[in-house]
Amino acid sequence: MPFDFRRTHRLDALREKDQDREVTLSGWVDRRRDHGGLIFIDLRDRFGVTQLVLDPELIDEAKDLRSEWVISIKGVVKKRKEGMINPKLLTGEIEVAVSALHILSKAKTPPFSICDEEIDTNEELRLKYRFLDIRRGKIQENLVKRHQAMHLIRNFLHDQGFLELTTPILGKSTPEGARDYLVPSRIYPGSFFALPQSPQLFKQLFMVAGMDRYFQIAQCFRDEDLRADRQPEFTQIDVEMSFETEDVLMSIMENMIKALFENQRDVKITLPFKRMSHKEAMDRYGTDKPDLRFEMALVEISDIVKESAFSVFLDALNNEGIVKAIVIKGGSDLSRKSIDDYTSFVGHLGIKGLAWMKFQEGKLTSNIVKFFPESVQKDLIERANIEENDLIFMIADEKSKTNQALDHLRRKIASDRNLIDEERLEFLWVTDFPLFEWSEEEGRLTSVHHPFTSPIDEDLPLLDTDPSSVRSSGYDMVLNGYEIGGGSKRIHNLELQSKIFKLLGISEKEQKSRFGFFLDALSYGAPPHLGMAFGLDRLMMIICKTDSIRDVIAFPKTQKSADLMLDCPSNVGKRQLNELKLSIEN
Amino acid sequence: MPFDFRRTHRLDALREKDQDREVTLSGWVDRRRDHGGLIFIDLRDRFGVTQLVLDPELIDEAKDLRSEWVISIKGVVKKRKEGMINPKLLTGEIEVAVSALHILSKAKTPPFSICDEEIDTNEELRLKYRFLDIRRGKIQENLVKRHQAMHLIRNFLHDQGFLELTTPILGKSTPEGARDYLVPSRIYPGSFFALPQSPQLFKQLFMVAGMDRYFQIAQCFRDEDLRADRQPEFTQIDVEMSFETEDVLMSIMENMIKALFENQRDVKITLPFKRMSHKEAMDRYGTDKPDLRFEMALVEISDIVKESAFSVFLDALNNEGIVKAIVIKGGSDLSRKSIDDYTSFVGHLGIKGLAWMKFQEGKLTSNIVKFFPESVQKDLIERANIEENDLIFMIADEKSKTNQALDHLRRKIASDRNLIDEERLEFLWVTDFPLFEWSEEEGRLTSVHHPFTSPIDEDLPLLDTDPSSVRSSGYDMVLNGYEIGGGSKRIHNLELQSKIFKLLGISEKEQKSRFGFFLDALSYGAPPHLGMAFGLDRLMMIICKTDSIRDVIAFPKTQKSADLMLDCPSNVGKRQLNELKLSIEN
């Protein structure tokens, strides 16, 4: 008869009221202590830890027991002696006196400690032994949260009448799909599938097909040079619906995100979320994803300082630049050294100088104040709302560079001066994006979101006269300075879609080869539709309060897109390549 | 002010009680009829159809309206006149008198009819215009059912404490992975990822990592020569759990499948499911996935007929073959022609002859009865339970060929004679599979399930003495002759796993290169664990009562693994290949 290792309790379950109960427990040896002729074992599973006491009879069997061995025991629950109670442990009131012990698996000494999670461990080693890294509490907990989040989102959307519909992973590569992962076909040698960068066209096809409300928690792929928080495969919460307006979708999405965060973090979220136009966001914060946990808005002062004699500002203004300022409340305590550090900080962003003034004892002081007539100083104080002991930084440069630098500076100052409440969640809709932006690199207009985004109705006439001023129906959801989701009303009209393609410089021939099936679909009766997508990984990072995307994915790749545990990508056999009629160039 | 197309009702919603209500409806024009100066329109969405009546004032606007145009209307609900009520339609009591009409999209004439779904349509055309094919009722309904099934399964498993954990799509190719789809890496040119054929090792790693209970509705990939009911990408319901025994898992899985079918079909399912050993299934039905909706068990008669003088049987028995029979109740009505047809049917399966006897007027008759002494005839009648007007077919050949032929013959006869109740669901567990089978092609033992399947405990000693007789802990769930799922207890012991690899002829070097990380994992404390996987596509085929896997997948590939809508696989640009350092051989 083999040892019956089925547990009567999980290792977080036993309490004082269970005294004298006979139990079977199974799990991993977390720690072992020998004391007074007895062996004490902390037994661990993902739910908790329970203390075992082995009496001398079992010492022979237990003598080799070490951390990470898997064991199963039978025993009786005992109340711990006064003074031995561990209030930090859910099961800290009791211990289990073991009557039978069975070793299920032995374990080598792990390459890093499992029970002392705080010990800093090289990330490469953690990724190579990911199954052990997960076994440590933190990643386990993150994966549980990720499951809970997916579960909540699926049930929420189901209850709103959305259907989860699966789209293909083996799709079509488009000629410009520089970031497509390709998949050679064995049946059609020399031909390729591509992994999807998003299910965008499929979800729109579902609307054309009359499915009404679609969602999917979808795997997406992008073969790009990886930044710190990207992975070659990532997960999108993808939503699309027909016959509704933006307000309806935005309200459903707000409610979903509210439910998610209220379930996962101890917060109360107020609806509706704030809304801000793209222009206002750029003007006030220099970015389309402002962090509103702190204010410190930017102030444009071009019109004021053009009356000064400060040549740096005047030169910038003469070159179609702007001058913008940011005020640090109580910032007159900043040392010359600190100011120099901020100057070199914006220097790395391509900004040549950081002008500053302090407001002390009722007047502005700095090395450049002399170039500013008193009336200009007065206007400045009023416009920027400068008060006693404040400091004002000013940047004069080309508009987008100025905004970018001040956005970074604003966030850096907030962080340096502890202005950010880490528990706070500041949600924001950013709307009224421009439909197009000019790409210097490609020498043509490109889509700010994607080419299926509808212009807003009232700007339609501008497509013919001034396309770069057309606003899109796109909306981004921003949380604490991160874009967590984005969407738009889609174009459901064939002529408009063709016109947009033309404005993007996509020839009719190219339209046909890349999007023929989709344009076809629009010609057979497409309903008005709109949708949104969220990056699940980013959401989980915020929920789990981690800076690394790898902490919220079970088996992540490195920043260089390798899997250190599987040891891949890797070479493949000559026979496999032959079947695909491929050869590798040296 | 644009026309507000937001619906007050879906098109299945309105009833007599809604009389005089003002409504906004949107959808597709299903049919248009002009009658008595009025235009009647059947407006359709995925929920239903509602009849609209356009009065003469709107006729100008409506004059071009055709099927599949998308429109939105405002109007008032009216009770239909006596005699005009359509009891086949949920909304058949009412019609909507339209006061305002807005055309949202025009539509070309579709390549096949949307509203007359019964009209047979070429499958290639349906796949090319999949967005229109889905719009027709049947596929729409199948996709809704698929969503409901996934939703039910996820909630069921969540409630049982399983966590949905996502595993990578970009994994490692193994040297023998002839069916792996490869994905070239751009960052490491000449190296490849591979798409997973199943998440088997990942889910076992989750158990080693202490996740306790895992599930996933996982996309899997296999680049194989395609059979009628396979797709290059398919979906698996994948489950794994620790510290439990087979009975617990099987009970959970039974309950899940029961919940699924009772939700989706009007049935009551009794638990527990029947169980049958692999040996019994092969003996009685010639297959490891018997269809139990009808009986017609096979009977071995080798020991009886060896006393006959029928040389065909005697020769087979002398060549280590067997003789098995199947009885058709009341089958003496079979014509000579029918018998010849069955003979050629088994002929296609490599069987040279099909012996038969009828039992009429108390005695066996046929052209071969004369070779069977009376005592042999008596034994035969008794063993096979032959009664008046029955017919017995007998096959003598090598054992596995005989079983295969009789399995096919049994199902064909059942189908020909209408013995199958299509509404019936006959679930069955098949257990005690052999662990290994001999592969003539590879000249070595191979795993009947996979190499991570544990032998049953009592057979462990046989690994050293008679490995081919070792039984595995595997279990398949069979429904109506289809294997819908399979699983096993896994090996959680490093030494046993290595021993199995050795018996499979996998050298230590190969073990290390292919499964090094996994053997590593087993060495750091693995719990006893077990699991199962179901083919979701197959389940949906049964639930949706279709013979084509393509009817239950939103955007399927053809049997030849091509996507006719996207037109892929396709050529890719020279630049993409250059970046991957790949070239195509001619």
PDB file of C-alpha atoms in Angstrom, chain A residues 5-7 26-28 46-47 68 70 104-111 129 131-132 134-135 140 143-144 147 150-151 154-155 158 162-166 168-173 175 177-178 181-188 190-193 195 202 205-212 215 219 221 223-226 233 242-245 248 457 492 517 520-521 523-528 554-555 557 560-562 565-572 575-577 580-585, chain B residues 5-7 26-28 46-47 68 70 104-111 129 131-132 134-135 140 143-144 147 150-151 154-155 158 162-166 168-173 175 177-178 181-188 190-193 195 202 205-212 215 219 221 223-226 232-233 242-245 248 492 517 520-521 523-528 554-555 557 560-562 565-572 575-577 580-585:
ATOM      1  CA  PHE A   5      -0.119  11.755   0.260  1.00  0.00           C
ATOM      2  CA  ARG A   6      -3.501  13.388  -0.333  1.00  0.00           C
ATOM      3  CA  ARG A   7      -3.691  16.383   1.952  1.00  0.00           C
ATOM      4  CA  SER A  26       2.322  17.482   2.023  1.00  0.00           C
ATOM      5  CA  GLY A  27       4.729  20.090   0.792  1.00  0.00           C
ATOM      6  CA  TRP A  28       8.269  21.343   0.607  1.00  0.00           C
ATOM      7  CA  ARG A  46       1.995  28.076  -2.066  1.00  0.00           C
ATOM      8  CA  PHE A  47      -0.690  28.784   0.521  1.00  0.00           C
ATOM      9  CA  GLU A  68      13.236  21.733  -0.769  1.00  0.00           C
ATOM     10  CA  VAL A  70       9.079  17.112  -0.851  1.00  0.00           C
ATOM     11  CA  LEU A 104       8.245  12.009  -1.971  1.00  0.00           C
ATOM     12  CA  SER A 105      11.265  13.659  -3.620  1.00  0.00           C
ATOM     13  CA  LYS A 106      14.760  14.552  -2.608  1.00  0.00           C
ATOM     14  CA  ALA A 107      16.278  17.822  -3.753  1.00  0.00           C
ATOM     15  CA  LYS A 108      19.720  19.093  -4.576  1.00  0.00           C
ATOM     16  CA  THR A 109      20.768  22.353  -2.958  1.00  0.00           C
ATOM     17  CA  PRO A 110      19.111  25.043  -5.102  1.00  0.00           C
ATOM     18  CA  PRO A 111      21.298  27.616  -6.880  1.00  0.00           C
ATOM     19  CA  TYR A 129      15.983  28.171 -12.910  1.00  0.00           C
ATOM     20  CA  PHE A 131      10.789  26.860 -11.848  1.00  0.00           C
ATOM     21  CA  LEU A 132      12.645  27.612  -8.597  1.00  0.00           C
ATOM     22  CA  ILE A 134       8.486  30.904  -9.256  1.00  0.00           C
ATOM     23  CA  ARG A 135       8.568  28.676  -6.161  1.00  0.00           C
ATOM     24  CA  GLN A 140       3.976  32.833  -7.267  1.00  0.00           C
ATOM     25  CA  LEU A 143       0.991  34.698 -11.155  1.00  0.00           C
ATOM     26  CA  VAL A 144      -1.965  34.148  -8.844  1.00  0.00           C
ATOM     27  CA  HIS A 147      -4.943  34.584 -13.009  1.00  0.00           C
ATOM     28  CA  MET A 150      -7.843  37.494 -16.256  1.00  0.00           C
ATOM     29  CA  HIS A 151     -10.674  35.720 -14.485  1.00  0.00           C
ATOM     30  CA  ARG A 154     -13.382  37.573 -18.596  1.00  0.00           C
ATOM     31  CA  ASN A 155     -16.395  37.422 -16.316  1.00  0.00           C
ATOM     32  CA  HIS A 158     -19.020  38.081 -20.516  1.00  0.00           C
ATOM     33  CA  PHE A 162     -18.948  40.194 -25.093  1.00  0.00           C
ATOM     34  CA  LEU A 163     -17.943  36.870 -26.648  1.00  0.00           C
ATOM     35  CA  GLU A 164     -14.386  35.612 -26.371  1.00  0.00           C
ATOM     36  CA  LEU A 165     -13.437  34.666 -29.916  1.00  0.00           C
ATOM     37  CA  THR A 166     -10.059  33.198 -30.769  1.00  0.00           C
ATOM     38  CA  PRO A 168      -5.296  32.731 -35.581  1.00  0.00           C
ATOM     39  CA  ILE A 169      -1.676  32.807 -34.483  1.00  0.00           C
ATOM     40  CA  LEU A 170      -0.523  31.773 -37.955  1.00  0.00           C
ATOM     41  CA  GLY A 171      -1.366  34.832 -40.034  1.00  0.00           C
ATOM     42  CA  LYS A 172      -0.059  36.787 -42.966  1.00  0.00           C
ATOM     43  CA  SER A 173       3.094  38.839 -43.146  1.00  0.00           C
ATOM     44  CA  PRO A 175       5.660  43.560 -46.848  1.00  0.00           C
ATOM     45  CA  GLY A 177       6.049  44.001 -41.423  1.00  0.00           C
ATOM     46  CA  ALA A 178       9.614  44.537 -40.291  1.00  0.00           C
ATOM     47  CA  TYR A 181       7.962  36.999 -36.567  1.00  0.00           C
ATOM     48  CA  LEU A 182       7.908  34.740 -39.612  1.00  0.00           C
ATOM     49  CA  VAL A 183       6.979  31.060 -39.661  1.00  0.00           C
ATOM     50  CA  PRO A 184       8.155  29.089 -42.706  1.00  0.00           C
ATOM     51  CA  SER A 185       5.607  26.667 -44.142  1.00  0.00           C
ATOM     52  CA  ARG A 186       6.621  23.070 -44.797  1.00  0.00           C
ATOM     53  CA  ILE A 187       3.716  22.369 -47.138  1.00  0.00           C
ATOM     54  CA  TYR A 188       4.481  25.476 -49.231  1.00  0.00           C
ATOM     55  CA  GLY A 190       9.505  29.335 -49.543  1.00  0.00           C
ATOM     56  CA  SER A 191       6.258  30.728 -48.168  1.00  0.00           C
ATOM     57  CA  PHE A 192       5.725  32.066 -44.673  1.00  0.00           C
ATOM     58  CA  PHE A 193       3.107  32.734 -42.068  1.00  0.00           C
ATOM     59  CA  LEU A 195       2.685  35.811 -35.931  1.00  0.00           C
ATOM     60  CA  PHE A 202      -9.669  40.068 -37.187  1.00  0.00           C
ATOM     61  CA  LEU A 205     -13.889  41.359 -39.329  1.00  0.00           C
ATOM     62  CA  PHE A 206     -15.888  39.922 -36.429  1.00  0.00           C
ATOM     63  CA  MET A 207     -17.907  43.122 -36.415  1.00  0.00           C
ATOM     64  CA  VAL A 208     -18.473  42.878 -40.177  1.00  0.00           C
ATOM     65  CA  ALA A 209     -19.491  39.266 -39.512  1.00  0.00           C
ATOM     66  CA  GLY A 210     -22.164  40.477 -37.108  1.00  0.00           C
ATOM     67  CA  MET A 211     -20.685  39.105 -33.867  1.00  0.00           C
ATOM     68  CA  ASP A 212     -21.692  42.393 -32.179  1.00  0.00           C
ATOM     69  CA  PHE A 215     -13.159  40.254 -26.685  1.00  0.00           C
ATOM     70  CA  GLN A 219      -1.070  36.679 -27.304  1.00  0.00           C
ATOM     71  CA  PHE A 221       4.216  39.169 -30.990  1.00  0.00           C
ATOM     72  CA  ASP A 223      10.275  41.146 -33.063  1.00  0.00           C
ATOM     73  CA  GLU A 224      11.745  44.453 -32.029  1.00  0.00           C
ATOM     74  CA  ASP A 225      14.892  45.693 -30.432  1.00  0.00           C
ATOM     75  CA  LEU A 226      13.846  45.252 -26.892  1.00  0.00           C
ATOM     76  CA  GLU A 233       5.398  38.001 -26.808  1.00  0.00           C
ATOM     77  CA  SER A 242     -20.785  47.445 -32.933  1.00  0.00           C
ATOM     78  CA  PHE A 243     -23.573  50.030 -33.054  1.00  0.00           C
ATOM     79  CA  GLU A 244     -22.326  52.008 -30.054  1.00  0.00           C
ATOM     80  CA  THR A 245     -20.632  55.345 -29.456  1.00  0.00           C
ATOM     81  CA  VAL A 248     -20.645  53.740 -24.099  1.00  0.00           C
ATOM     82  CA  ASP A 457     -16.887  63.650 -37.847  1.00  0.00           C
ATOM     83  CA  HIS A 492     -16.515  51.395 -41.435  1.00  0.00           C
ATOM     84  CA  PHE A 517      -9.567  41.022 -47.836  1.00  0.00           C
ATOM     85  CA  ASP A 520     -13.511  43.571 -49.428  1.00  0.00           C
ATOM     86  CA  ALA A 521     -15.125  43.087 -46.039  1.00  0.00           C
ATOM     87  CA  SER A 523     -17.723  46.556 -49.150  1.00  0.00           C
ATOM     88  CA  TYR A 524     -20.202  43.912 -47.961  1.00  0.00           C
ATOM     89  CA  GLY A 525     -21.973  45.843 -45.210  1.00  0.00           C
ATOM     90  CA  ALA A 526     -19.927  46.941 -42.207  1.00  0.00           C
ATOM     91  CA  PRO A 527     -21.608  48.263 -39.065  1.00  0.00           C
ATOM     92  CA  PRO A 528     -20.243  51.284 -37.196  1.00  0.00           C
ATOM     93  CA  ALA A 554       5.534  32.884 -15.931  1.00  0.00           C
ATOM     94  CA  PHE A 555       8.329  32.093 -18.375  1.00  0.00           C
ATOM     95  CA  LYS A 557      12.416  36.032 -22.222  1.00  0.00           C
ATOM     96  CA  LYS A 560      17.604  40.273 -25.595  1.00  0.00           C
ATOM     97  CA  SER A 561      14.705  37.973 -26.351  1.00  0.00           C
ATOM     98  CA  ALA A 562      16.264  34.689 -25.263  1.00  0.00           C
ATOM     99  CA  MET A 565      15.759  28.080 -19.168  1.00  0.00           C
ATOM    100  CA  LEU A 566      14.917  26.412 -22.469  1.00  0.00           C
ATOM    101  CA  ASP A 567      18.144  27.717 -23.972  1.00  0.00           C
ATOM    102  CA  CYS A 568      16.553  29.101 -27.096  1.00  0.00           C
ATOM    103  CA  PRO A 569      16.404  30.316 -29.789  1.00  0.00           C
ATOM    104  CA  SER A 570      18.666  27.475 -30.851  1.00  0.00           C
ATOM    105  CA  ASN A 571      20.061  25.691 -33.860  1.00  0.00           C
ATOM    106  CA  VAL A 572      17.847  23.276 -35.701  1.00  0.00           C
ATOM    107  CA  ARG A 575      16.746  17.914 -42.120  1.00  0.00           C
ATOM    108  CA  GLN A 576      14.278  20.462 -40.739  1.00  0.00           C
ATOM    109  CA  LEU A 577      15.812  23.243 -42.841  1.00  0.00           C
ATOM    110  CA  LEU A 580      11.510  24.040 -45.393  1.00  0.00           C
ATOM    111  CA  LYS A 581      13.905  24.602 -48.331  1.00  0.00           C
ATOM    112  CA  LEU A 582      15.777  27.160 -46.273  1.00  0.00           C
ATOM    113  CA  SER A 583      19.459  27.726 -45.839  1.00  0.00           C
ATOM    114  CA  ILE A 584      21.346  29.918 -43.428  1.00  0.00           C
ATOM    115  CA  GLU A 585      23.710  32.477 -44.869  1.00  0.00           C
TER     116      GLU A 585
ATOM    117  CA  PHE B   5     -27.759  54.485 -34.259  1.00  0.00           C
ATOM    118  CA  ARG B   6     -27.605  53.139 -30.706  1.00  0.00           C
ATOM    119  CA  ARG B   7     -30.187  50.396 -30.411  1.00  0.00           C
ATOM    120  CA  SER B  26     -29.913  48.721 -36.262  1.00  0.00           C
ATOM    121  CA  GLY B  27     -28.776  45.761 -38.294  1.00  0.00           C
ATOM    122  CA  TRP B  28     -28.474  44.137 -41.684  1.00  0.00           C
ATOM    123  CA  ARG B  46     -27.010  37.851 -34.568  1.00  0.00           C
ATOM    124  CA  PHE B  47     -29.856  37.699 -32.068  1.00  0.00           C
ATOM    125  CA  GLU B  68     -26.788  43.102 -46.457  1.00  0.00           C
ATOM    126  CA  VAL B  70     -26.534  48.097 -42.766  1.00  0.00           C
ATOM    127  CA  LEU B 104     -24.947  53.128 -42.345  1.00  0.00           C
ATOM    128  CA  SER B 105     -23.259  51.031 -45.046  1.00  0.00           C
ATOM    129  CA  LYS B 106     -24.101  49.867 -48.495  1.00  0.00           C
ATOM    130  CA  ALA B 107     -23.191  46.377 -49.587  1.00  0.00           C
ATOM    131  CA  LYS B 108     -22.236  44.680 -52.805  1.00  0.00           C
ATOM    132  CA  THR B 109     -24.099  41.511 -53.662  1.00  0.00           C
ATOM    133  CA  PRO B 110     -22.381  38.811 -51.581  1.00  0.00           C
ATOM    134  CA  PRO B 111     -20.736  35.860 -53.358  1.00  0.00           C
ATOM    135  CA  TYR B 129     -15.206  35.269 -47.525  1.00  0.00           C
ATOM    136  CA  PHE B 131     -16.515  37.215 -42.587  1.00  0.00           C
ATOM    137  CA  LEU B 132     -19.683  36.598 -44.642  1.00  0.00           C
ATOM    138  CA  ILE B 134     -19.681  33.707 -40.138  1.00  0.00           C
ATOM    139  CA  ARG B 135     -22.516  36.189 -40.690  1.00  0.00           C
ATOM    140  CA  GLN B 140     -22.197  32.449 -35.635  1.00  0.00           C
ATOM    141  CA  LEU B 143     -18.761  30.542 -32.153  1.00  0.00           C
ATOM    142  CA  VAL B 144     -21.225  31.609 -29.470  1.00  0.00           C
ATOM    143  CA  HIS B 147     -17.365  31.082 -26.120  1.00  0.00           C
ATOM    144  CA  MET B 150     -14.671  28.201 -22.684  1.00  0.00           C
ATOM    145  CA  HIS B 151     -16.449  30.417 -20.199  1.00  0.00           C
ATOM    146  CA  ARG B 154     -12.774  28.470 -16.975  1.00  0.00           C
ATOM    147  CA  ASN B 155     -15.250  29.158 -14.200  1.00  0.00           C
ATOM    148  CA  HIS B 158     -11.360  28.380 -11.172  1.00  0.00           C
ATOM    149  CA  PHE B 162      -7.047  25.834 -10.649  1.00  0.00           C
ATOM    150  CA  LEU B 163      -5.073  28.870 -11.832  1.00  0.00           C
ATOM    151  CA  GLU B 164      -4.939  29.772 -15.506  1.00  0.00           C
ATOM    152  CA  LEU B 165      -1.255  30.260 -16.228  1.00  0.00           C
ATOM    153  CA  THR B 166      -0.012  31.278 -19.655  1.00  0.00           C
ATOM    154  CA  PRO B 168       5.174  30.781 -24.011  1.00  0.00           C
ATOM    155  CA  ILE B 169       4.350  30.420 -27.695  1.00  0.00           C
ATOM    156  CA  LEU B 170       7.989  31.003 -28.642  1.00  0.00           C
ATOM    157  CA  GLY B 171       9.670  27.861 -27.331  1.00  0.00           C
ATOM    158  CA  LYS B 172      12.480  25.515 -28.182  1.00  0.00           C
ATOM    159  CA  SER B 173      12.669  23.133 -31.102  1.00  0.00           C
ATOM    160  CA  PRO B 175      16.056  17.848 -32.894  1.00  0.00           C
ATOM    161  CA  GLY B 177      10.646  17.857 -33.677  1.00  0.00           C
ATOM    162  CA  ALA B 178       9.730  17.068 -37.250  1.00  0.00           C
ATOM    163  CA  TYR B 181       6.706  25.072 -36.666  1.00  0.00           C
ATOM    164  CA  LEU B 182       9.965  27.030 -36.566  1.00  0.00           C
ATOM    165  CA  VAL B 183      10.333  30.759 -35.999  1.00  0.00           C
ATOM    166  CA  PRO B 184      13.636  32.307 -37.082  1.00  0.00           C
ATOM    167  CA  SER B 185      15.119  34.837 -34.659  1.00  0.00           C
ATOM    168  CA  ARG B 186      16.220  38.226 -35.948  1.00  0.00           C
ATOM    169  CA  ILE B 187      18.398  39.001 -32.942  1.00  0.00           C
ATOM    170  CA  TYR B 188      20.192  35.649 -33.218  1.00  0.00           C
ATOM    171  CA  GLY B 190      20.488  31.286 -37.801  1.00  0.00           C
ATOM    172  CA  SER B 191      18.735  30.370 -34.569  1.00  0.00           C
ATOM    173  CA  PHE B 192      15.095  29.422 -34.214  1.00  0.00           C
ATOM    174  CA  PHE B 193      12.235  29.273 -31.784  1.00  0.00           C
ATOM    175  CA  LEU B 195       5.800  26.865 -31.598  1.00  0.00           C
ATOM    176  CA  PHE B 202       5.664  23.843 -18.833  1.00  0.00           C
ATOM    177  CA  LEU B 205       7.334  22.799 -14.323  1.00  0.00           C
ATOM    178  CA  PHE B 206       4.452  24.705 -12.729  1.00  0.00           C
ATOM    179  CA  MET B 207       3.951  21.732 -10.428  1.00  0.00           C
ATOM    180  CA  VAL B 208       7.660  21.689  -9.559  1.00  0.00           C
ATOM    181  CA  ALA B 209       7.304  25.439  -8.954  1.00  0.00           C
ATOM    182  CA  GLY B 210       4.588  24.740  -6.391  1.00  0.00           C
ATOM    183  CA  MET B 211       1.637  26.252  -8.285  1.00  0.00           C
ATOM    184  CA  ASP B 212      -0.468  23.280  -7.125  1.00  0.00           C
ATOM    185  CA  PHE B 215      -5.029  25.012 -16.256  1.00  0.00           C
ATOM    186  CA  GLN B 219      -3.117  27.230 -28.539  1.00  0.00           C
ATOM    187  CA  PHE B 221       0.672  23.862 -33.233  1.00  0.00           C
ATOM    188  CA  ASP B 223       2.998  21.070 -38.875  1.00  0.00           C
ATOM    189  CA  GLU B 224       1.752  17.741 -40.118  1.00  0.00           C
ATOM    190  CA  ASP B 225       0.300  16.329 -43.242  1.00  0.00           C
ATOM    191  CA  LEU B 226      -3.249  17.205 -42.569  1.00  0.00           C
ATOM    192  CA  PRO B 232      -2.204  23.333 -37.932  1.00  0.00           C
ATOM    193  CA  GLU B 233      -3.254  25.293 -34.868  1.00  0.00           C
ATOM    194  CA  SER B 242      -0.171  18.103  -7.456  1.00  0.00           C
ATOM    195  CA  PHE B 243      -0.520  15.822  -4.429  1.00  0.00           C
ATOM    196  CA  GLU B 244      -3.590  14.025  -5.745  1.00  0.00           C
ATOM    197  CA  THR B 245      -4.419  10.613  -7.149  1.00  0.00           C
ATOM    198  CA  VAL B 248      -9.556  12.696  -7.752  1.00  0.00           C
ATOM    199  CA  HIS B 492       8.165  12.938 -10.582  1.00  0.00           C
ATOM    200  CA  PHE B 517      16.106  21.867 -17.893  1.00  0.00           C
ATOM    201  CA  ASP B 520      17.135  19.600 -13.620  1.00  0.00           C
ATOM    202  CA  ALA B 521      13.703  20.572 -12.358  1.00  0.00           C
ATOM    203  CA  SER B 523      16.225  17.116  -9.182  1.00  0.00           C
ATOM    204  CA  TYR B 524      15.138  20.103  -7.077  1.00  0.00           C
ATOM    205  CA  GLY B 525      12.080  18.630  -5.358  1.00  0.00           C
ATOM    206  CA  ALA B 526       9.144  17.630  -7.565  1.00  0.00           C
ATOM    207  CA  PRO B 527       5.757  16.786  -6.037  1.00  0.00           C
ATOM    208  CA  PRO B 528       3.685  13.835  -7.258  1.00  0.00           C
ATOM    209  CA  ALA B 554     -13.494  31.405 -36.436  1.00  0.00           C
ATOM    210  CA  PHE B 555     -10.782  31.659 -39.083  1.00  0.00           C
ATOM    211  CA  LYS B 557      -7.062  26.952 -42.412  1.00  0.00           C
ATOM    212  CA  LYS B 560      -3.781  21.896 -46.852  1.00  0.00           C
ATOM    213  CA  SER B 561      -2.999  24.401 -44.136  1.00  0.00           C
ATOM    214  CA  ALA B 562      -3.614  27.583 -46.093  1.00  0.00           C
ATOM    215  CA  MET B 565      -9.009  34.779 -46.756  1.00  0.00           C
ATOM    216  CA  LEU B 566      -5.623  36.192 -45.794  1.00  0.00           C
ATOM    217  CA  ASP B 567      -4.028  34.423 -48.756  1.00  0.00           C
ATOM    218  CA  CYS B 568      -1.192  32.924 -46.777  1.00  0.00           C
ATOM    219  CA  PRO B 569       1.349  31.468 -46.289  1.00  0.00           C
ATOM    220  CA  SER B 570       2.853  33.950 -48.689  1.00  0.00           C
ATOM    221  CA  ASN B 571       6.124  35.304 -49.979  1.00  0.00           C
ATOM    222  CA  VAL B 572       8.045  37.742 -47.855  1.00  0.00           C
ATOM    223  CA  ARG B 575      14.887  42.539 -46.694  1.00  0.00           C
ATOM    224  CA  GLN B 576      13.051  40.410 -44.139  1.00  0.00           C
ATOM    225  CA  LEU B 577      14.951  37.311 -45.213  1.00  0.00           C
ATOM    226  CA  LEU B 580      17.072  36.700 -40.654  1.00  0.00           C
ATOM    227  CA  LYS B 581      20.113  35.632 -42.720  1.00  0.00           C
ATOM    228  CA  LEU B 582      17.957  33.100 -44.517  1.00  0.00           C
ATOM    229  CA  SER B 583      17.754  32.196 -48.142  1.00  0.00           C
ATOM    230  CA  ILE B 584      15.285  30.076 -50.026  1.00  0.00           C
ATOM    231  CA  GLU B 585      16.637  27.158 -52.024  1.00  0.00           C
TER     232      GLU B 585
END
